[in-house]
Amino acid sequence: MGKYFGTDGIRAVAGTFPLTSDFIEKLGWCALDELKTYAQAEGLKNQVIIAQDSRASGPAILQALQKGIRAAGVNVISVGVAPTPAVANIVRQTGSLCGVVISASHNPAEFNGIKFFTNHGTKLPEALEAKIEARIDACAALPAPKAHYQEDESLIDLYENFLKSTVDASLLKGTKVVLDCANGASYKIAAKVFHDLGMDLVVTGAKPDGTNINRGVGALHTQFMQDLTAKEKAYAGFSFDGDADRVIASDENGRQLDGDNIIASSALCLKQEGRLNGNKAVLTIMANLGCINYLKQNGICVELTKVGDKYVSEALEKENLSIGGETSGHIIFREFSNTGDGILSALQFLQCAKKSGKPLSWFGDQWKKYPSLLRAVAVSSKPALDTLEGFLPAVSELEKQMQGRGRIIVRYSGTEPKLRILVEGEDEALVSRIAQEVERLYLSKTEVHL
């Protein structure tokens, strides 16, 4: 992580640094000045595609951001409220210089953020983010805006048509599906695409008011969607997060199927169809051991990356692989997209299941999750874990108690002021005890550190 950029762009409570007008204007100017040099492909249009989610703070951030971008001499086209992956897709389809999304994804409504996409529809490499950060720190004043700003929501049609082109509508027609749009960026697009494909829809979380994004709904709060899926006797349910770059599913019985479930099932489907390049799937270190072992047992190699869909994307690109993602529901079907796309992933998983002729619950029964406990500890600072005397060796000793049938992962969140502690193992009671011990150990070491 850089000085301002986290694992998924720049994020903070709206109106607090770095999401202040002055900083945002500098960000727009410095980022686009660097991206003009970075994007060397011939024939690119001198324009940026921008979208935002449904947060009340979005318009003010857009105002400052487009002013800075225009100061760099680049035209700005706003497509309004739209999913993050829509921007990545539209940038590629239109040959634009880059894309920008104003969103804090799964975070509560008081947060917001800014993330950039290259002309290839990928997140920015860390080296480029570092250059932008250095430019911001050295920036004293901006030139006057000298390019144009316009709004064109019709460009969203390009993304909707793309999504529909990735599946066989005849397979999906008449399928009953519950959609939870998190009162966020997908509230119009998801329902329209599924409806156009002939599905029988029950839609919830589709009434954004600027303050209710992710509140009790969406990919982090799926229980209502799961219950509704069972109540409506739907084939499947899907919850997107605030900017719709991730998805969590439910089977017909109301049981949650997370990113690991979707990736494992889809990888096997791709393998059976001869479309799994390299016979490998990419997961992050947070993937459940049950999923990792299931893929290996079915002859699929697994590569583990750091947390963050941009790291998954980089691993997929490096070896020209087909699928990867995160337990949280960021899933990349690289045949179609270079970034996580919740709507696309839902469609691909749904098509995979319908081709099989089996209910969605069958896919959830194919492997058993290791008992897993994820604790989030609020932190005011993030001292490097290896600077906390004796902490990492003590964690290693705790991990030995699971006798090779479990693991401990401790890391700071890249998007929130939290330490995340993941413990997995065969013994649920032992997992719970060790997670508590790791948290206690961390707090005792940080008290000494401070």
mmCIF file with all atom_site columns, C-alpha atoms in Angstrom, residues 153-262:
data_model
loop_
_atom_site.group_PDB
_atom_site.id
_atom_site.type_symbol
_atom_site.label_atom_id
_atom_site.label_alt_id
_atom_site.label_comp_id
_atom_site.label_asym_id
_atom_site.label_entity_id
_atom_site.label_seq_id
_atom_site.pdbx_PDB_ins_code
_atom_site.Cartn_x
_atom_site.Cartn_y
_atom_site.Cartn_z
_atom_site.occupancy
_atom_site.B_iso_or_equiv
_atom_site.pdbx_formal_charge
_atom_site.auth_seq_id
_atom_site.auth_comp_id
_atom_site.auth_asym_id
_atom_site.auth_atom_id
_atom_site.pdbx_PDB_model_num
ATOM 1   C CA . GLU A 1 153 ? -25.475 7.965   -19.560 1.00 0.00 ? 153 GLU A CA 1
ATOM 2   C CA . SER A 1 154 ? -26.219 6.287   -22.898 1.00 0.00 ? 154 SER A CA 1
ATOM 3   C CA . LEU A 1 155 ? -22.726 4.767   -22.780 1.00 0.00 ? 155 LEU A CA 1
ATOM 4   C CA . ILE A 1 156 ? -24.085 2.381   -20.125 1.00 0.00 ? 156 ILE A CA 1
ATOM 5   C CA . ASP A 1 157 ? -25.836 0.573   -22.984 1.00 0.00 ? 157 ASP A CA 1
ATOM 6   C CA . LEU A 1 158 ? -22.426 -0.679  -24.112 1.00 0.00 ? 158 LEU A CA 1
ATOM 7   C CA . TYR A 1 159 ? -21.896 -2.403  -20.772 1.00 0.00 ? 159 TYR A CA 1
ATOM 8   C CA . GLU A 1 160 ? -25.406 -3.844  -20.576 1.00 0.00 ? 160 GLU A CA 1
ATOM 9   C CA . ASN A 1 161 ? -25.125 -5.300  -24.086 1.00 0.00 ? 161 ASN A CA 1
ATOM 10  C CA . PHE A 1 162 ? -21.710 -6.742  -23.227 1.00 0.00 ? 162 PHE A CA 1
ATOM 11  C CA . LEU A 1 163 ? -23.088 -8.513  -20.138 1.00 0.00 ? 163 LEU A CA 1
ATOM 12  C CA . LYS A 1 164 ? -25.954 -10.046 -22.079 1.00 0.00 ? 164 LYS A CA 1
ATOM 13  C CA . SER A 1 165 ? -23.564 -11.246 -24.804 1.00 0.00 ? 165 SER A CA 1
ATOM 14  C CA . THR A 1 166 ? -21.598 -13.427 -22.359 1.00 0.00 ? 166 THR A CA 1
ATOM 15  C CA . VAL A 1 167 ? -24.414 -15.920 -21.704 1.00 0.00 ? 167 VAL A CA 1
ATOM 16  C CA . ASP A 1 168 ? -26.947 -18.031 -23.582 1.00 0.00 ? 168 ASP A CA 1
ATOM 17  C CA . ALA A 1 169 ? -30.293 -16.351 -22.868 1.00 0.00 ? 169 ALA A CA 1
ATOM 18  C CA . SER A 1 170 ? -32.207 -19.532 -23.765 1.00 0.00 ? 170 SER A CA 1
ATOM 19  C CA . LEU A 1 171 ? -30.578 -21.309 -20.797 1.00 0.00 ? 171 LEU A CA 1
ATOM 20  C CA . LEU A 1 172 ? -31.595 -18.601 -18.340 1.00 0.00 ? 172 LEU A CA 1
ATOM 21  C CA . LYS A 1 173 ? -35.060 -17.686 -19.582 1.00 0.00 ? 173 LYS A CA 1
ATOM 22  C CA . GLY A 1 174 ? -37.744 -18.171 -16.945 1.00 0.00 ? 174 GLY A CA 1
ATOM 23  C CA . THR A 1 175 ? -35.263 -18.765 -14.104 1.00 0.00 ? 175 THR A CA 1
ATOM 24  C CA . LYS A 1 176 ? -36.464 -17.198 -10.863 1.00 0.00 ? 176 LYS A CA 1
ATOM 25  C CA . VAL A 1 177 ? -33.737 -15.090 -9.257  1.00 0.00 ? 177 VAL A CA 1
ATOM 26  C CA . VAL A 1 178 ? -33.542 -12.747 -6.281  1.00 0.00 ? 178 VAL A CA 1
ATOM 27  C CA . LEU A 1 179 ? -31.289 -9.688  -6.724  1.00 0.00 ? 179 LEU A CA 1
ATOM 28  C CA . ASP A 1 180 ? -30.049 -7.526  -3.841  1.00 0.00 ? 180 ASP A CA 1
ATOM 29  C CA . CYS A 1 181 ? -28.526 -4.345  -5.276  1.00 0.00 ? 181 CYS A CA 1
ATOM 30  C CA . ALA A 1 182 ? -27.255 -2.938  -1.930  1.00 0.00 ? 182 ALA A CA 1
ATOM 31  C CA . ASN A 1 183 ? -29.021 0.384   -2.635  1.00 0.00 ? 183 ASN A CA 1
ATOM 32  C CA . GLY A 1 184 ? -25.938 1.043   -4.692  1.00 0.00 ? 184 GLY A CA 1
ATOM 33  C CA . ALA A 1 185 ? -24.535 1.385   -8.186  1.00 0.00 ? 185 ALA A CA 1
ATOM 34  C CA . SER A 1 186 ? -26.281 -1.677  -9.657  1.00 0.00 ? 186 SER A CA 1
ATOM 35  C CA . TYR A 1 187 ? -29.822 -0.701  -8.700  1.00 0.00 ? 187 TYR A CA 1
ATOM 36  C CA . LYS A 1 188 ? -30.866 -0.008  -12.316 1.00 0.00 ? 188 LYS A CA 1
ATOM 37  C CA . ILE A 1 189 ? -28.448 -2.013  -14.432 1.00 0.00 ? 189 ILE A CA 1
ATOM 38  C CA . ALA A 1 190 ? -28.588 -5.425  -12.727 1.00 0.00 ? 190 ALA A CA 1
ATOM 39  C CA . ALA A 1 191 ? -32.359 -5.693  -12.850 1.00 0.00 ? 191 ALA A CA 1
ATOM 40  C CA . LYS A 1 192 ? -32.475 -4.501  -16.465 1.00 0.00 ? 192 LYS A CA 1
ATOM 41  C CA . VAL A 1 193 ? -29.885 -7.036  -17.661 1.00 0.00 ? 193 VAL A CA 1
ATOM 42  C CA . PHE A 1 194 ? -31.478 -10.005 -15.860 1.00 0.00 ? 194 PHE A CA 1
ATOM 43  C CA . HIS A 1 195 ? -34.934 -8.903  -17.050 1.00 0.00 ? 195 HIS A CA 1
ATOM 44  C CA . ASP A 1 196 ? -33.754 -8.553  -20.651 1.00 0.00 ? 196 ASP A CA 1
ATOM 45  C CA . LEU A 1 197 ? -32.426 -12.119 -20.452 1.00 0.00 ? 197 LEU A CA 1
ATOM 46  C CA . GLY A 1 198 ? -35.946 -13.297 -19.642 1.00 0.00 ? 198 GLY A CA 1
ATOM 47  C CA . MET A 1 199 ? -35.553 -14.141 -15.980 1.00 0.00 ? 199 MET A CA 1
ATOM 48  C CA . ASP A 1 200 ? -38.273 -13.972 -13.329 1.00 0.00 ? 200 ASP A CA 1
ATOM 49  C CA . LEU A 1 201 ? -36.981 -11.376 -10.848 1.00 0.00 ? 201 LEU A CA 1
ATOM 50  C CA . VAL A 1 202 ? -37.491 -10.419 -7.234  1.00 0.00 ? 202 VAL A CA 1
ATOM 51  C CA . VAL A 1 203 ? -35.461 -7.260  -6.595  1.00 0.00 ? 203 VAL A CA 1
ATOM 52  C CA . THR A 1 204 ? -34.521 -5.715  -3.258  1.00 0.00 ? 204 THR A CA 1
ATOM 53  C CA . GLY A 1 205 ? -32.013 -3.076  -2.136  1.00 0.00 ? 205 GLY A CA 1
ATOM 54  C CA . ALA A 1 206 ? -32.862 -0.968  -5.174  1.00 0.00 ? 206 ALA A CA 1
ATOM 55  C CA . LYS A 1 207 ? -34.055 2.287   -3.597  1.00 0.00 ? 207 LYS A CA 1
ATOM 56  C CA . PRO A 1 208 ? -30.917 4.358   -2.893  1.00 0.00 ? 208 PRO A CA 1
ATOM 57  C CA . ASP A 1 209 ? -31.375 7.635   -1.016  1.00 0.00 ? 209 ASP A CA 1
ATOM 58  C CA . GLY A 1 210 ? -27.739 8.699   -0.709  1.00 0.00 ? 210 GLY A CA 1
ATOM 59  C CA . THR A 1 211 ? -27.383 7.362   2.833   1.00 0.00 ? 211 THR A CA 1
ATOM 60  C CA . ASN A 1 212 ? -28.591 3.741   2.737   1.00 0.00 ? 212 ASN A CA 1
ATOM 61  C CA . ILE A 1 213 ? -25.956 2.125   0.514   1.00 0.00 ? 213 ILE A CA 1
ATOM 62  C CA . ASN A 1 214 ? -24.828 -1.210  2.052   1.00 0.00 ? 214 ASN A CA 1
ATOM 63  C CA . ARG A 1 215 ? -27.010 -0.614  5.131   1.00 0.00 ? 215 ARG A CA 1
ATOM 64  C CA . GLY A 1 216 ? -28.224 -4.085  6.135   1.00 0.00 ? 216 GLY A CA 1
ATOM 65  C CA . VAL A 1 217 ? -28.108 -5.189  2.499   1.00 0.00 ? 217 VAL A CA 1
ATOM 66  C CA . GLY A 1 218 ? -25.543 -6.121  -0.124  1.00 0.00 ? 218 GLY A CA 1
ATOM 67  C CA . ALA A 1 219 ? -22.629 -8.546  -0.247  1.00 0.00 ? 219 ALA A CA 1
ATOM 68  C CA . LEU A 1 220 ? -21.649 -7.969  3.390   1.00 0.00 ? 220 LEU A CA 1
ATOM 69  C CA . HIS A 1 221 ? -25.203 -8.383  4.711   1.00 0.00 ? 221 HIS A CA 1
ATOM 70  C CA . THR A 1 222 ? -26.732 -11.265 2.784   1.00 0.00 ? 222 THR A CA 1
ATOM 71  C CA . GLN A 1 223 ? -29.145 -12.806 5.277   1.00 0.00 ? 223 GLN A CA 1
ATOM 72  C CA . PHE A 1 224 ? -32.222 -10.941 4.004   1.00 0.00 ? 224 PHE A CA 1
ATOM 73  C CA . MET A 1 225 ? -31.411 -11.974 0.431   1.00 0.00 ? 225 MET A CA 1
ATOM 74  C CA . GLN A 1 226 ? -30.874 -15.580 1.518   1.00 0.00 ? 226 GLN A CA 1
ATOM 75  C CA . ASP A 1 227 ? -34.183 -15.691 3.399   1.00 0.00 ? 227 ASP A CA 1
ATOM 76  C CA . LEU A 1 228 ? -35.988 -14.062 0.487   1.00 0.00 ? 228 LEU A CA 1
ATOM 77  C CA . THR A 1 229 ? -34.513 -16.591 -1.957  1.00 0.00 ? 229 THR A CA 1
ATOM 78  C CA . ALA A 1 230 ? -35.879 -19.478 0.119   1.00 0.00 ? 230 ALA A CA 1
ATOM 79  C CA . LYS A 1 231 ? -39.223 -17.764 0.726   1.00 0.00 ? 231 LYS A CA 1
ATOM 80  C CA . GLU A 1 232 ? -39.736 -17.017 -2.985  1.00 0.00 ? 232 GLU A CA 1
ATOM 81  C CA . LYS A 1 233 ? -38.607 -20.534 -3.956  1.00 0.00 ? 233 LYS A CA 1
ATOM 82  C CA . ALA A 1 234 ? -36.127 -18.941 -6.351  1.00 0.00 ? 234 ALA A CA 1
ATOM 83  C CA . TYR A 1 235 ? -33.414 -20.923 -8.112  1.00 0.00 ? 235 TYR A CA 1
ATOM 84  C CA . ALA A 1 236 ? -30.744 -18.518 -6.862  1.00 0.00 ? 236 ALA A CA 1
ATOM 85  C CA . GLY A 1 237 ? -30.163 -15.241 -5.090  1.00 0.00 ? 237 GLY A CA 1
ATOM 86  C CA . PHE A 1 238 ? -27.357 -12.719 -5.584  1.00 0.00 ? 238 PHE A CA 1
ATOM 87  C CA . SER A 1 239 ? -26.180 -9.827  -3.397  1.00 0.00 ? 239 SER A CA 1
ATOM 88  C CA . PHE A 1 240 ? -23.908 -7.201  -4.928  1.00 0.00 ? 240 PHE A CA 1
ATOM 89  C CA . ASP A 1 241 ? -21.874 -4.697  -2.956  1.00 0.00 ? 241 ASP A CA 1
ATOM 90  C CA . GLY A 1 242 ? -22.174 -0.915  -3.256  1.00 0.00 ? 242 GLY A CA 1
ATOM 91  C CA . ASP A 1 243 ? -20.255 -0.607  -6.523  1.00 0.00 ? 243 ASP A CA 1
ATOM 92  C CA . ALA A 1 244 ? -21.179 -4.107  -7.819  1.00 0.00 ? 244 ALA A CA 1
ATOM 93  C CA . ASP A 1 245 ? -17.654 -5.388  -8.317  1.00 0.00 ? 245 ASP A CA 1
ATOM 94  C CA . ARG A 1 246 ? -18.374 -8.315  -6.002  1.00 0.00 ? 246 ARG A CA 1
ATOM 95  C CA . VAL A 1 247 ? -21.193 -10.802 -5.494  1.00 0.00 ? 247 VAL A CA 1
ATOM 96  C CA . ILE A 1 248 ? -22.309 -13.379 -2.914  1.00 0.00 ? 248 ILE A CA 1
ATOM 97  C CA . ALA A 1 249 ? -24.904 -16.001 -3.875  1.00 0.00 ? 249 ALA A CA 1
ATOM 98  C CA . SER A 1 250 ? -27.622 -18.025 -2.152  1.00 0.00 ? 250 SER A CA 1
ATOM 99  C CA . ASP A 1 251 ? -28.914 -21.441 -3.127  1.00 0.00 ? 251 ASP A CA 1
ATOM 100 C CA . GLU A 1 252 ? -32.615 -22.293 -3.248  1.00 0.00 ? 252 GLU A CA 1
ATOM 101 C CA . ASN A 1 253 ? -32.567 -23.247 0.433   1.00 0.00 ? 253 ASN A CA 1
ATOM 102 C CA . GLY A 1 254 ? -31.246 -19.888 1.569   1.00 0.00 ? 254 GLY A CA 1
ATOM 103 C CA . ARG A 1 255 ? -27.679 -21.093 2.143   1.00 0.00 ? 255 ARG A CA 1
ATOM 104 C CA . GLN A 1 256 ? -24.893 -18.639 1.382   1.00 0.00 ? 256 GLN A CA 1
ATOM 105 C CA . LEU A 1 257 ? -22.412 -19.425 -1.389  1.00 0.00 ? 257 LEU A CA 1
ATOM 106 C CA . ASP A 1 258 ? -19.453 -17.061 -1.217  1.00 0.00 ? 258 ASP A CA 1
ATOM 107 C CA . GLY A 1 259 ? -16.686 -16.208 -3.660  1.00 0.00 ? 259 GLY A CA 1
ATOM 108 C CA . ASP A 1 260 ? -14.835 -19.455 -2.948  1.00 0.00 ? 260 ASP A CA 1
ATOM 109 C CA . ASN A 1 261 ? -17.966 -21.460 -3.852  1.00 0.00 ? 261 ASN A CA 1
ATOM 110 C CA . ILE A 1 262 ? -18.525 -19.501 -7.052  1.00 0.00 ? 262 ILE A CA 1
#
